[in-house]
Tab-separated table of C-alpha atoms in Angstrom:
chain	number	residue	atom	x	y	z
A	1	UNK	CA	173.260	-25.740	68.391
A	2	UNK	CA	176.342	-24.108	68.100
A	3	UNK	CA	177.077	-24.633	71.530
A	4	UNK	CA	175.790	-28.088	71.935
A	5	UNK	CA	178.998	-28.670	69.520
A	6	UNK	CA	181.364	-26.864	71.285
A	7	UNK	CA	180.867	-29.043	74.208
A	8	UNK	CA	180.355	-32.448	72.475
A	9	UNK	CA	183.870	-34.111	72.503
A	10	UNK	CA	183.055	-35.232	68.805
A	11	UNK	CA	182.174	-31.863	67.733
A	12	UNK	CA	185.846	-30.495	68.588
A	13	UNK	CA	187.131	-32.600	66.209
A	14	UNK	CA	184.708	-32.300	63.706
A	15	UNK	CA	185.941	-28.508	64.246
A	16	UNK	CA	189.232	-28.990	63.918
A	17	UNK	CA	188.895	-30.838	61.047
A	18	UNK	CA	187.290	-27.991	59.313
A	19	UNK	CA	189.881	-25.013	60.402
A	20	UNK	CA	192.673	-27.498	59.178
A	21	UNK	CA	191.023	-28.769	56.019
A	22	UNK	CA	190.377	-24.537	55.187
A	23	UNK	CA	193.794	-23.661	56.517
A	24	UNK	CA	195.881	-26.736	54.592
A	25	UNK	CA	193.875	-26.569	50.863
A	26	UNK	CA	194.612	-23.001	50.116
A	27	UNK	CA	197.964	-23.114	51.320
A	28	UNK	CA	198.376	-26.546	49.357
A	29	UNK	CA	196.887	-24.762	45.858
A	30	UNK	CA	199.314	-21.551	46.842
A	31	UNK	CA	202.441	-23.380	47.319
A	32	UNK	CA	201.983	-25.876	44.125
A	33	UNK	CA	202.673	-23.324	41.227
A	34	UNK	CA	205.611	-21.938	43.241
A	35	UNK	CA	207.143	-24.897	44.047
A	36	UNK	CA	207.002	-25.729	39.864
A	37	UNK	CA	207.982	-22.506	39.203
A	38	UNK	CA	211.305	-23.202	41.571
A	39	UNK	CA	211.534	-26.260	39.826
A	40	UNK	CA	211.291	-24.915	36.295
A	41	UNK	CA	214.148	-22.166	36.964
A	42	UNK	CA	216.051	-24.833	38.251
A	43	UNK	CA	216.182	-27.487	35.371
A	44	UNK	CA	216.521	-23.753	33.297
A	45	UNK	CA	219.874	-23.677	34.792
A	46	UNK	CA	220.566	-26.997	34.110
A	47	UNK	CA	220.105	-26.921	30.328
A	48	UNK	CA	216.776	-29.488	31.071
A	49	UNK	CA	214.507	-27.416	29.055
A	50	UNK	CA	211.905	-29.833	28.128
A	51	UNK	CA	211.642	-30.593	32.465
A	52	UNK	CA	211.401	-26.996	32.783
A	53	UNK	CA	208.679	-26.817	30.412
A	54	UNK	CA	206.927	-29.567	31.772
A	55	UNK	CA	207.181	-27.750	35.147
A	56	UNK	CA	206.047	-24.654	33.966
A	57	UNK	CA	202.903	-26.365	32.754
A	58	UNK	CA	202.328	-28.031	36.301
A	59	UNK	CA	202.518	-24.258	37.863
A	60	UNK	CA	200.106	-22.922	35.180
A	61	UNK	CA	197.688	-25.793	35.270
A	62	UNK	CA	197.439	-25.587	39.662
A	63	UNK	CA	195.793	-22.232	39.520
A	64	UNK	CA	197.234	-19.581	37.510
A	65	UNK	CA	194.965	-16.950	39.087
A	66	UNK	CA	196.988	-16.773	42.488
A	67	UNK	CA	200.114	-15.693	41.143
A	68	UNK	CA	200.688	-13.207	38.463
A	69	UNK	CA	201.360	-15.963	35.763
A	70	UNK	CA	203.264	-13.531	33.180
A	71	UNK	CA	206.601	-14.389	34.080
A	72	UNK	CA	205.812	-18.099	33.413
A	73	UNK	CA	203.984	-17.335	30.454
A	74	UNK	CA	206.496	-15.810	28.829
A	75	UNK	CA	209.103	-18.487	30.139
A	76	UNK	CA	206.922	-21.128	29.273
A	77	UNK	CA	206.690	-19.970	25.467
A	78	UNK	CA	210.038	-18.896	25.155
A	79	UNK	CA	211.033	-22.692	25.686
A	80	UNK	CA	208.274	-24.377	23.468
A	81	UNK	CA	209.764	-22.024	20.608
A	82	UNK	CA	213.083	-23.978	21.337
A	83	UNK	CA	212.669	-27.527	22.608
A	84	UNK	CA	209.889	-28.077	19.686
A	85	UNK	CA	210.586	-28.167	16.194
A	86	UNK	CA	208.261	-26.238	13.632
A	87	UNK	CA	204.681	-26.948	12.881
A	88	UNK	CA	204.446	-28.393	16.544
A	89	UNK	CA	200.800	-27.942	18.156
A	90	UNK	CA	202.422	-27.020	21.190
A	91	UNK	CA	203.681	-23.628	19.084
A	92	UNK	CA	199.956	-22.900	19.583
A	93	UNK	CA	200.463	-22.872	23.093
A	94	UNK	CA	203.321	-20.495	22.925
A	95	UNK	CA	200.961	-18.437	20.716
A	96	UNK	CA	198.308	-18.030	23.086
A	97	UNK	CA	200.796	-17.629	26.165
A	98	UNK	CA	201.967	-14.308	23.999
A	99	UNK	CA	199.020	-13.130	22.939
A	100	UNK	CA	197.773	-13.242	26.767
A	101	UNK	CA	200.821	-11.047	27.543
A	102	UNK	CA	200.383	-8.721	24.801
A	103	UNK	CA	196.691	-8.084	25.807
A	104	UNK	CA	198.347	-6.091	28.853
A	105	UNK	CA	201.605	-5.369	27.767
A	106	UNK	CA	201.424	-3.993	23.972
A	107	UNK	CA	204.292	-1.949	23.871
A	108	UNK	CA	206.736	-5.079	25.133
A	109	UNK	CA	209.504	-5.550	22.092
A	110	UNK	CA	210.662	-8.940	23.345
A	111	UNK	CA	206.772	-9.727	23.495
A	112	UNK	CA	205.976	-8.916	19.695
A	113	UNK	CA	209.778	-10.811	18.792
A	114	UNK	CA	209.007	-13.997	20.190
A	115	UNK	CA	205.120	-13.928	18.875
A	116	UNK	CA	206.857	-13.174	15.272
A	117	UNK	CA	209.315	-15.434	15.689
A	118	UNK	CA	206.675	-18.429	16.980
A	119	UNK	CA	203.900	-17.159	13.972
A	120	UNK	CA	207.362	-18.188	11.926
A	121	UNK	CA	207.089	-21.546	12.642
A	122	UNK	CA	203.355	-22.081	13.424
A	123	UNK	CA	202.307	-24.944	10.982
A	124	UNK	CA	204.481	-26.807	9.030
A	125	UNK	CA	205.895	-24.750	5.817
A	126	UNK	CA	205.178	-21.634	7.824
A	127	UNK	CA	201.782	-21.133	6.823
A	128	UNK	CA	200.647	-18.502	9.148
A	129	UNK	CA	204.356	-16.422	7.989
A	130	UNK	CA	202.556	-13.489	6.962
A	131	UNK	CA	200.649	-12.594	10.014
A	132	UNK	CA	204.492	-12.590	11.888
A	133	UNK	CA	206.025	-9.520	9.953
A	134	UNK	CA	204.180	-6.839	11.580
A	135	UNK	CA	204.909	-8.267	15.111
A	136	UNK	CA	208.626	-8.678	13.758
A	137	UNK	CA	209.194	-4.691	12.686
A	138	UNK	CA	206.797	-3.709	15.626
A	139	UNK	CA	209.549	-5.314	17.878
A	140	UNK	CA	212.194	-3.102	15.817
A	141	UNK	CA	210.736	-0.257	16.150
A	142	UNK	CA	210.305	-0.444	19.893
A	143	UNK	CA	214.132	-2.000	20.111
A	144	UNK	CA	215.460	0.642	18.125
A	145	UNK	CA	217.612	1.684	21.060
A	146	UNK	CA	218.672	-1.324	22.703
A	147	UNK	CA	221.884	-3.242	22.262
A	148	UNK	CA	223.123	-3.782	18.895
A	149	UNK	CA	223.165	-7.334	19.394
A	150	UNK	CA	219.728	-7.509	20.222
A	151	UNK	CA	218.813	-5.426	17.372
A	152	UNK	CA	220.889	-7.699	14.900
A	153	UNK	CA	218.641	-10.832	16.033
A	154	UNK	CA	215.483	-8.848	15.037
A	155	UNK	CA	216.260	-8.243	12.062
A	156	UNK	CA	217.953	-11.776	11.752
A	157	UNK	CA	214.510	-12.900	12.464
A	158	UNK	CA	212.758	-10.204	9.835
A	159	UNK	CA	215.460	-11.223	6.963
A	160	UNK	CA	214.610	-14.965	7.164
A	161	UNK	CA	210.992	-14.546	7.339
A	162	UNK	CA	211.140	-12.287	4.488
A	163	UNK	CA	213.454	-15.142	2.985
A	164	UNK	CA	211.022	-17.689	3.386
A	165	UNK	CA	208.069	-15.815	1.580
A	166	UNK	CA	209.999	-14.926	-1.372
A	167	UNK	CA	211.025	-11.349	-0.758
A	168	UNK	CA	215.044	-12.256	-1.656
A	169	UNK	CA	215.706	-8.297	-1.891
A	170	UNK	CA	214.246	-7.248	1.489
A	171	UNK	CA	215.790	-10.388	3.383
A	172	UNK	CA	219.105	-9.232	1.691
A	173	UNK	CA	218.347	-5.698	3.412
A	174	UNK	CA	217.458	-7.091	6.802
A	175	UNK	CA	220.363	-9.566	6.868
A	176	UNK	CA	222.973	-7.096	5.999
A	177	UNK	CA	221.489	-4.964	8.962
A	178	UNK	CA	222.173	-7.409	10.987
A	179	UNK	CA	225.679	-7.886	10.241
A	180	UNK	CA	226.714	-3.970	10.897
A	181	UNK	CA	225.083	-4.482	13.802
A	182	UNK	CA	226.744	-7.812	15.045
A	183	UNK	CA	229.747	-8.990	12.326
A	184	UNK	CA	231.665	-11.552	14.557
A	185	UNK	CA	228.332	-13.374	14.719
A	186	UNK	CA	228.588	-16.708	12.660
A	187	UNK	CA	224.914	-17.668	13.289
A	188	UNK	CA	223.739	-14.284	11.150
A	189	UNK	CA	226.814	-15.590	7.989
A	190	UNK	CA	224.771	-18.747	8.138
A	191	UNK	CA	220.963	-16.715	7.685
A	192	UNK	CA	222.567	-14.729	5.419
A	193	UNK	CA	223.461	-17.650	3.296
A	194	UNK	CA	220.859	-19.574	3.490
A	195	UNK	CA	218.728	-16.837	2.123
A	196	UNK	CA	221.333	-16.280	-0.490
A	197	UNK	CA	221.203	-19.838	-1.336
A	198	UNK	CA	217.372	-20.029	-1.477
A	199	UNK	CA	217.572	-16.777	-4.096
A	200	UNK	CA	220.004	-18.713	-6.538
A	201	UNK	CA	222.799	-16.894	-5.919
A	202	UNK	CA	224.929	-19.883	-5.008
A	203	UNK	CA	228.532	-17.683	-5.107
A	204	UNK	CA	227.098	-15.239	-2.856
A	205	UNK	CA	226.375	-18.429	-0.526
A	206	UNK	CA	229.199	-20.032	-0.503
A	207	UNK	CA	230.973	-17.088	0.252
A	208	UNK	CA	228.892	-16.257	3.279
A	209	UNK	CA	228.885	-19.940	4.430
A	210	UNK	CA	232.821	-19.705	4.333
A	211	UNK	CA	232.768	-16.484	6.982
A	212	UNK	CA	230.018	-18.094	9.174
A	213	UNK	CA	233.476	-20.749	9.398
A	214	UNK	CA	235.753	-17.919	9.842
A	215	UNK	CA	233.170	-16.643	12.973
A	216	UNK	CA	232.517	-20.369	14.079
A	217	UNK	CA	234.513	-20.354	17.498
A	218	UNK	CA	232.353	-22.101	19.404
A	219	UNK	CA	230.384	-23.612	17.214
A	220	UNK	CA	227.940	-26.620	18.095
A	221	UNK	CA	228.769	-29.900	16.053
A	222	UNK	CA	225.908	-30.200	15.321
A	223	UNK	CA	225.150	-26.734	14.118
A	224	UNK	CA	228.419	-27.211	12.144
A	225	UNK	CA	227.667	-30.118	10.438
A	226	UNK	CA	224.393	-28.070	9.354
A	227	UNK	CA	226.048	-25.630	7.850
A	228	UNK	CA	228.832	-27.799	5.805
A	229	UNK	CA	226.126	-30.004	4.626
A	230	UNK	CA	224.474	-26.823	2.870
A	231	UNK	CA	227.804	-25.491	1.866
A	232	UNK	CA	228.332	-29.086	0.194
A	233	UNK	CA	224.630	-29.054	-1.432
A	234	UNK	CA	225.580	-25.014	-2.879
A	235	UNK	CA	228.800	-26.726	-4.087
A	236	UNK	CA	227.459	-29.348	-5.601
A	237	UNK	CA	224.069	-27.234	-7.433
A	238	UNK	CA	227.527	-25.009	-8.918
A	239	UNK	CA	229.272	-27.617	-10.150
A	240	UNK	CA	231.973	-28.107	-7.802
A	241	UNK	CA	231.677	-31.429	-6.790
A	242	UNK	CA	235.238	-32.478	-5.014
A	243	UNK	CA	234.609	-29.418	-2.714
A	244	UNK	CA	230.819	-30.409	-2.245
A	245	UNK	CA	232.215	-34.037	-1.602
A	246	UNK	CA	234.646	-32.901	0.767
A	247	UNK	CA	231.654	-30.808	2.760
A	248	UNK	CA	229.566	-33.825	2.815
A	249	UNK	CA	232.465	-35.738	3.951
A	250	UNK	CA	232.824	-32.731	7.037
A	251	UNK	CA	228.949	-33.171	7.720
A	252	UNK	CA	229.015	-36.568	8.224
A	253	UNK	CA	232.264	-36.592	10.430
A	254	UNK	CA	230.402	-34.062	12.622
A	255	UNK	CA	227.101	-35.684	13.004
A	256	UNK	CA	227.230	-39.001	11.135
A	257	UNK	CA	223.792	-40.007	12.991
A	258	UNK	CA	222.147	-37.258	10.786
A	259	UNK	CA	223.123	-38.574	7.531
């Protein structure tokens, strides 16, 4: 039979068909997830990080199996952490890309941060909080050499967490860390007093608010008008209401679209 094929004009091509139809299919479900891959990196670059996430989805969903996928995983929740705000169900993705990762890589810091920081956010109010603190001082103890800036976000992360469930003291702790660590950082001012805001201590706040100004070189509008809007609203709970008029007034200037 097999020769009777081989000779048969028809045959040849039904041949041919075959070798290119194995020959073009694997190379087709190969190529796919890099080409995505490319394509996430590049919006990256761009600052197009919802493209890049939708990307990275298109390489994962091809066939994650033929590449190592880790890389992308851990791209892939790194940027659903920060194009989607908190309680999304796509934070469950992120979850389950980490905890993929961590099955073979337990002693990762930047693995355990960014599960501790997602478990942060996972359902609105934060109600899975709790199970992020161990993740959060596992990453700190594995960090506990690297650079001091690095360091400072962990416990950044550890003081508002600790914030957020009610443990004013220990945030205090963390927060303060943070700052020996990293002091021209106006970002960790702002953590700091927010947290001191949501203790009551509303002098304590404002101060801090005023040096997360004094560090604000660079500053975001946006982020900006953030952070004079809850200067205004720490004013204002004190009883200085010109001031907290005049940060309201700074807020809306910034980002009037958000007020």
């Amino acid at each position: 039979r097999l020769q009777r094929v081989a000779s048969d004009p028809d045959g040849h091509w039904l041949l041919a068909a075959c070798v290119l139809l194995f020959a073009f299919v694997p190379l087709q479900l190969v190529a796919a997830p890099w080409f995505y891959i490319k394509m996430g990196t590049f919006h990256e670059s761009e600052g197009n990080r919802f493209l890049a996430v939708e990307a990275y989805d298109h390489a994962l969903a091809v066939w994650p199996r033929l590449f190592d996928a880790a890389d992308v995983l851990f791209q892939r929740a790194v940027l659903l952490m920060s194009t989607e705000k908190a309680g999304s169900p796509r934070h469950a993705d992120a979850e389950a890309d980490l905890l993929a990762l961590l099955a073979t890589r337990p002693e990762d810091a930047n693995l355990h941060f960014n599960l501790g920081v997602v478990l942060s956010e996972l359902v609105d109010g934060g109600a899975r909080a709790a199970e992020a603190e161990p993740h959060l001082r596992t990453a700190l103890a594995l960090a506990e050499g690297g650079e001091p800036q690095d360091r400072a976000r962990r416990h950044e992360a550890l003081g508002k967490l600790l914030s957020g469930l009610g443990r004013h003291e220990e945030a205090g702790l963390e927060l303060n860390r943070a700052l020996e660590l990293d002091s021209s950082s106006a970002s960790l001012y702002t953590s700091l007093a927010n947290a001191l805001y949501t203790k009551g201590d509303l002098k304590g706040a404002i101060a801090a608010y005023g040096s997360a100004f004094d560090q604000s070189d660079g500053m975001a509008e946006a982020e900006a008008s953030s952070v004079y809007n809850n200067l205004a609203a720490a004013f204002q709970e004190h009883g200085e209401l010109q001031q907290a008029r005049r940060m309201y007034e700074k807020a809306i200037e910034l980002s009037p679209s958000d007020h």
